[in-house]
Tab-separated table of C-alpha atoms in Angstrom:
chain	number	residue	atom	x	y	z
A	285	UNK	CA	40.735	-96.633	31.274
A	286	UNK	CA	37.430	-94.876	31.952
A	287	UNK	CA	36.935	-91.780	29.781
A	288	UNK	CA	36.328	-89.674	32.880
A	289	UNK	CA	39.817	-90.378	34.231
A	290	UNK	CA	41.680	-89.080	31.170
A	291	UNK	CA	43.987	-86.140	31.626
A	292	UNK	CA	45.250	-84.220	28.585
A	293	UNK	CA	48.463	-86.228	28.280
A	294	UNK	CA	46.890	-89.674	28.620
A	295	UNK	CA	44.125	-88.699	26.187
A	296	UNK	CA	46.670	-87.446	23.651
A	297	UNK	CA	48.782	-90.601	24.043
A	298	UNK	CA	45.681	-92.742	23.519
A	299	UNK	CA	44.772	-90.808	20.358
A	300	UNK	CA	48.297	-91.406	19.013
A	301	UNK	CA	48.317	-95.096	19.988
A	302	UNK	CA	44.960	-95.706	18.311
A	303	UNK	CA	45.881	-93.929	15.076
A	304	UNK	CA	43.360	-91.111	15.516
A	305	UNK	CA	45.998	-88.359	15.604
A	306	UNK	CA	49.561	-88.414	14.267
A	307	UNK	CA	52.532	-86.642	15.820
A	308	UNK	CA	54.278	-83.887	13.870
A	309	UNK	CA	57.014	-82.990	16.351
A	310	UNK	CA	55.180	-79.783	17.336
A	311	UNK	CA	52.730	-79.637	20.259
A	312	UNK	CA	49.247	-78.721	19.082
A	313	UNK	CA	49.935	-79.597	15.441
A	314	UNK	CA	48.766	-83.095	14.520
A	315	UNK	CA	47.837	-85.176	11.520
A	316	UNK	CA	44.237	-86.378	11.626
A	317	UNK	CA	42.980	-89.810	10.621
A	318	UNK	CA	40.084	-90.566	8.313
A	319	UNK	CA	38.024	-91.553	11.365
A	320	UNK	CA	38.709	-88.178	13.000
A	321	UNK	CA	37.773	-86.312	9.819
A	322	UNK	CA	34.625	-88.414	9.381
A	323	UNK	CA	33.358	-87.305	12.802
A	324	UNK	CA	34.107	-83.663	11.964
A	325	UNK	CA	32.419	-83.886	8.561
A	326	UNK	CA	29.279	-85.450	10.067
A	327	UNK	CA	29.138	-82.764	12.759
A	328	UNK	CA	29.601	-80.072	10.091
A	329	UNK	CA	26.642	-81.488	8.144
A	330	UNK	CA	24.513	-81.456	11.308
A	331	UNK	CA	25.354	-77.780	11.936
A	332	UNK	CA	24.609	-76.954	8.291
A	333	UNK	CA	21.230	-78.688	8.522
A	334	UNK	CA	20.280	-76.866	11.729
A	335	UNK	CA	21.379	-73.512	10.324
A	336	UNK	CA	19.790	-73.932	6.879
A	337	UNK	CA	16.456	-72.233	7.764
A	338	UNK	CA	18.362	-69.003	8.536
A	339	UNK	CA	19.619	-68.749	4.930
A	340	UNK	CA	22.966	-67.327	6.034
A	341	UNK	CA	25.511	-66.292	3.428
A	342	UNK	CA	28.221	-68.960	3.563
A	343	UNK	CA	31.839	-67.836	3.282
A	344	UNK	CA	34.922	-70.047	3.543
A	345	UNK	CA	37.905	-67.845	4.326
A	346	UNK	CA	41.510	-68.978	3.788
A	347	UNK	CA	43.775	-69.444	6.822
A	348	UNK	CA	45.540	-66.167	6.029
A	349	UNK	CA	44.316	-62.582	6.133
A	350	UNK	CA	45.624	-59.049	5.730
A	351	UNK	CA	48.124	-58.155	8.447
A	352	UNK	CA	46.754	-54.589	8.359
A	353	UNK	CA	43.286	-55.941	9.209
A	354	UNK	CA	44.710	-57.864	12.166
A	355	UNK	CA	46.462	-54.706	13.380
A	356	UNK	CA	43.311	-52.555	13.044
A	357	UNK	CA	41.145	-55.153	14.790
A	358	UNK	CA	42.801	-54.633	18.171
A	359	UNK	CA	43.821	-58.296	18.373
A	360	UNK	CA	47.423	-57.348	19.137
A	361	UNK	CA	46.301	-55.296	22.157
A	362	UNK	CA	44.776	-58.347	23.811
A	363	UNK	CA	46.480	-61.425	22.363
A	364	UNK	CA	49.948	-60.597	20.989
A	365	UNK	CA	51.235	-63.974	22.214
A	366	UNK	CA	48.682	-65.848	20.064
A	367	UNK	CA	49.185	-63.997	16.772
A	368	UNK	CA	51.085	-65.426	13.840
A	369	UNK	CA	52.398	-63.318	10.978
A	370	UNK	CA	53.755	-64.799	7.759
A	371	UNK	CA	57.431	-64.080	7.123
A	372	UNK	CA	59.308	-64.796	3.888
A	373	UNK	CA	62.791	-64.498	2.474
A	374	UNK	CA	63.015	-61.350	0.350
A	375	UNK	CA	66.733	-61.107	-0.295
A	376	UNK	CA	68.818	-61.497	-3.418
A	377	UNK	CA	71.524	-63.976	-4.416
A	378	UNK	CA	74.008	-62.711	-1.832
A	379	UNK	CA	71.503	-63.055	1.006
A	380	UNK	CA	70.467	-66.472	-0.304
A	381	UNK	CA	74.071	-67.661	-0.098
A	382	UNK	CA	74.220	-66.259	3.443
A	383	UNK	CA	71.009	-68.121	4.336
A	384	UNK	CA	72.405	-71.408	2.986
A	385	UNK	CA	75.556	-70.891	5.034
A	386	UNK	CA	73.515	-70.262	8.167
A	387	UNK	CA	71.498	-73.427	7.525
A	388	UNK	CA	74.665	-75.469	7.047
A	389	UNK	CA	76.132	-74.078	10.279
A	390	UNK	CA	72.927	-74.597	12.272
A	391	UNK	CA	72.487	-70.832	12.612
A	392	UNK	CA	69.278	-68.834	12.882
A	393	UNK	CA	68.419	-68.288	9.213
A	394	UNK	CA	65.045	-66.778	10.151
A	395	UNK	CA	66.691	-63.406	10.790
A	396	UNK	CA	66.916	-63.091	6.993
A	397	UNK	CA	63.137	-63.204	6.682
A	398	UNK	CA	60.813	-60.209	6.757
A	399	UNK	CA	57.142	-59.864	7.590
A	400	UNK	CA	54.810	-60.046	4.594
A	401	UNK	CA	51.429	-58.331	4.430
A	402	UNK	CA	49.781	-61.594	5.576
A	403	UNK	CA	48.827	-62.805	9.041
A	404	UNK	CA	47.385	-66.172	10.016
A	405	UNK	CA	43.656	-65.925	10.713
A	406	UNK	CA	43.020	-66.106	14.506
A	407	UNK	CA	39.218	-66.505	14.217
A	408	UNK	CA	36.939	-67.046	11.227
A	409	UNK	CA	35.138	-63.722	11.735
A	410	UNK	CA	38.189	-61.427	11.477
A	411	UNK	CA	38.307	-61.208	7.651
A	412	UNK	CA	34.544	-60.617	7.513
A	413	UNK	CA	34.359	-57.211	9.191
A	414	UNK	CA	36.373	-55.137	6.678
A	415	UNK	CA	34.566	-56.931	3.843
A	416	UNK	CA	31.169	-55.887	5.239
A	417	UNK	CA	32.316	-52.377	6.197
A	418	UNK	CA	33.376	-51.781	2.581
A	419	UNK	CA	29.813	-52.505	1.403
A	420	UNK	CA	28.346	-49.544	3.253
A	421	UNK	CA	25.246	-49.376	5.494
A	422	UNK	CA	23.751	-52.593	6.878
A	423	UNK	CA	20.184	-53.226	5.643
A	424	UNK	CA	17.314	-52.903	8.132
A	425	UNK	CA	16.900	-56.680	8.429
A	426	UNK	CA	20.587	-57.075	9.266
A	427	UNK	CA	23.030	-59.545	7.761
A	428	UNK	CA	23.797	-63.145	8.640
A	429	UNK	CA	26.905	-65.100	7.730
A	430	UNK	CA	27.978	-68.686	8.203
A	431	UNK	CA	31.769	-68.662	8.280
A	432	UNK	CA	34.459	-71.287	8.270
A	433	UNK	CA	38.224	-71.089	8.205
A	434	UNK	CA	41.335	-72.823	9.401
A	435	UNK	CA	42.650	-70.614	12.203
A	436	UNK	CA	45.940	-70.264	14.063
A	437	UNK	CA	46.755	-69.391	17.652
A	438	UNK	CA	50.270	-69.747	18.998
A	439	UNK	CA	49.510	-71.711	22.144
A	440	UNK	CA	51.463	-74.987	21.994
A	441	UNK	CA	49.765	-77.561	24.208
A	442	UNK	CA	49.552	-81.291	24.785
A	443	UNK	CA	45.799	-80.904	25.272
A	444	UNK	CA	44.282	-82.359	22.065
A	445	UNK	CA	41.391	-79.920	22.405
A	446	UNK	CA	43.827	-76.963	22.100
A	447	UNK	CA	45.435	-77.258	18.678
A	448	UNK	CA	47.479	-74.433	17.164
A	449	UNK	CA	45.917	-74.854	13.709
A	450	UNK	CA	42.229	-75.689	13.899
A	451	UNK	CA	38.957	-75.354	12.032
A	452	UNK	CA	36.504	-72.743	13.206
A	453	UNK	CA	32.900	-72.471	12.160
A	454	UNK	CA	30.727	-69.605	13.332
A	455	UNK	CA	27.553	-67.743	12.568
A	456	UNK	CA	27.833	-63.960	12.669
A	457	UNK	CA	24.732	-61.764	12.896
A	458	UNK	CA	25.234	-58.090	12.092
A	459	UNK	CA	22.328	-55.810	12.928
A	460	UNK	CA	20.593	-54.078	15.810
A	461	UNK	CA	21.207	-55.170	19.389
A	462	UNK	CA	17.759	-56.792	19.459
A	463	UNK	CA	18.363	-58.694	16.197
A	464	UNK	CA	21.660	-60.004	17.526
A	465	UNK	CA	20.154	-60.959	20.915
A	466	UNK	CA	17.293	-62.794	19.239
A	467	UNK	CA	19.653	-64.694	16.946
A	468	UNK	CA	21.893	-65.606	19.883
A	469	UNK	CA	18.934	-66.915	21.894
A	470	UNK	CA	17.745	-69.045	18.979
A	471	UNK	CA	21.171	-70.662	18.691
A	472	UNK	CA	21.503	-71.251	22.419
A	473	UNK	CA	18.355	-73.378	22.142
A	474	UNK	CA	19.403	-75.044	18.888
A	475	UNK	CA	22.890	-75.724	20.193
A	476	UNK	CA	21.582	-77.430	23.309
A	477	UNK	CA	19.159	-79.525	21.245
A	478	UNK	CA	21.950	-80.395	18.815
A	479	UNK	CA	24.274	-81.671	21.551
A	480	UNK	CA	21.457	-83.600	23.236
A	481	UNK	CA	20.642	-85.275	19.894
A	482	UNK	CA	24.116	-86.828	19.625
A	483	UNK	CA	24.458	-90.453	20.650
């Protein structure tokens, strides 16, 4: 089959059949082979090499963040259907026995869980902003960060390019409008050159 004729389903089936991705029983949540990870790791190294002259501060955030930060960010105003909050069982022995009974009966045991103060990170930049705001004024030269995180968006799909849990890598420039524009322009050029360099 020619690569140009793939639709999302046939591409996903091919990735399963060739041992590149592994089914988990949930759309958009797949195991990844060593070959898949090797491609990602090589691409990551290429991005790191191209970004090295900028001397960005590198931060690797965990896949979870403060739920309060998510609420303050305005994410829920625009994307409530994509957000994921972490819930946990917080009951005592009596509630635990009730939960076990619900499990045994095939009932909805999740009603015995409550929201924790954690949310799943929707984009790598979200935990950065309160961290920087707490530092105080931004220096005249601005700030530059190279971020990475596993992120979550609740959008189950059979399109292998739309996973629910995925890695995100981004550069964030904080400064004047001109500093940000200039940085953006430099990466538009670098990004194009980077893609054209791939064989």
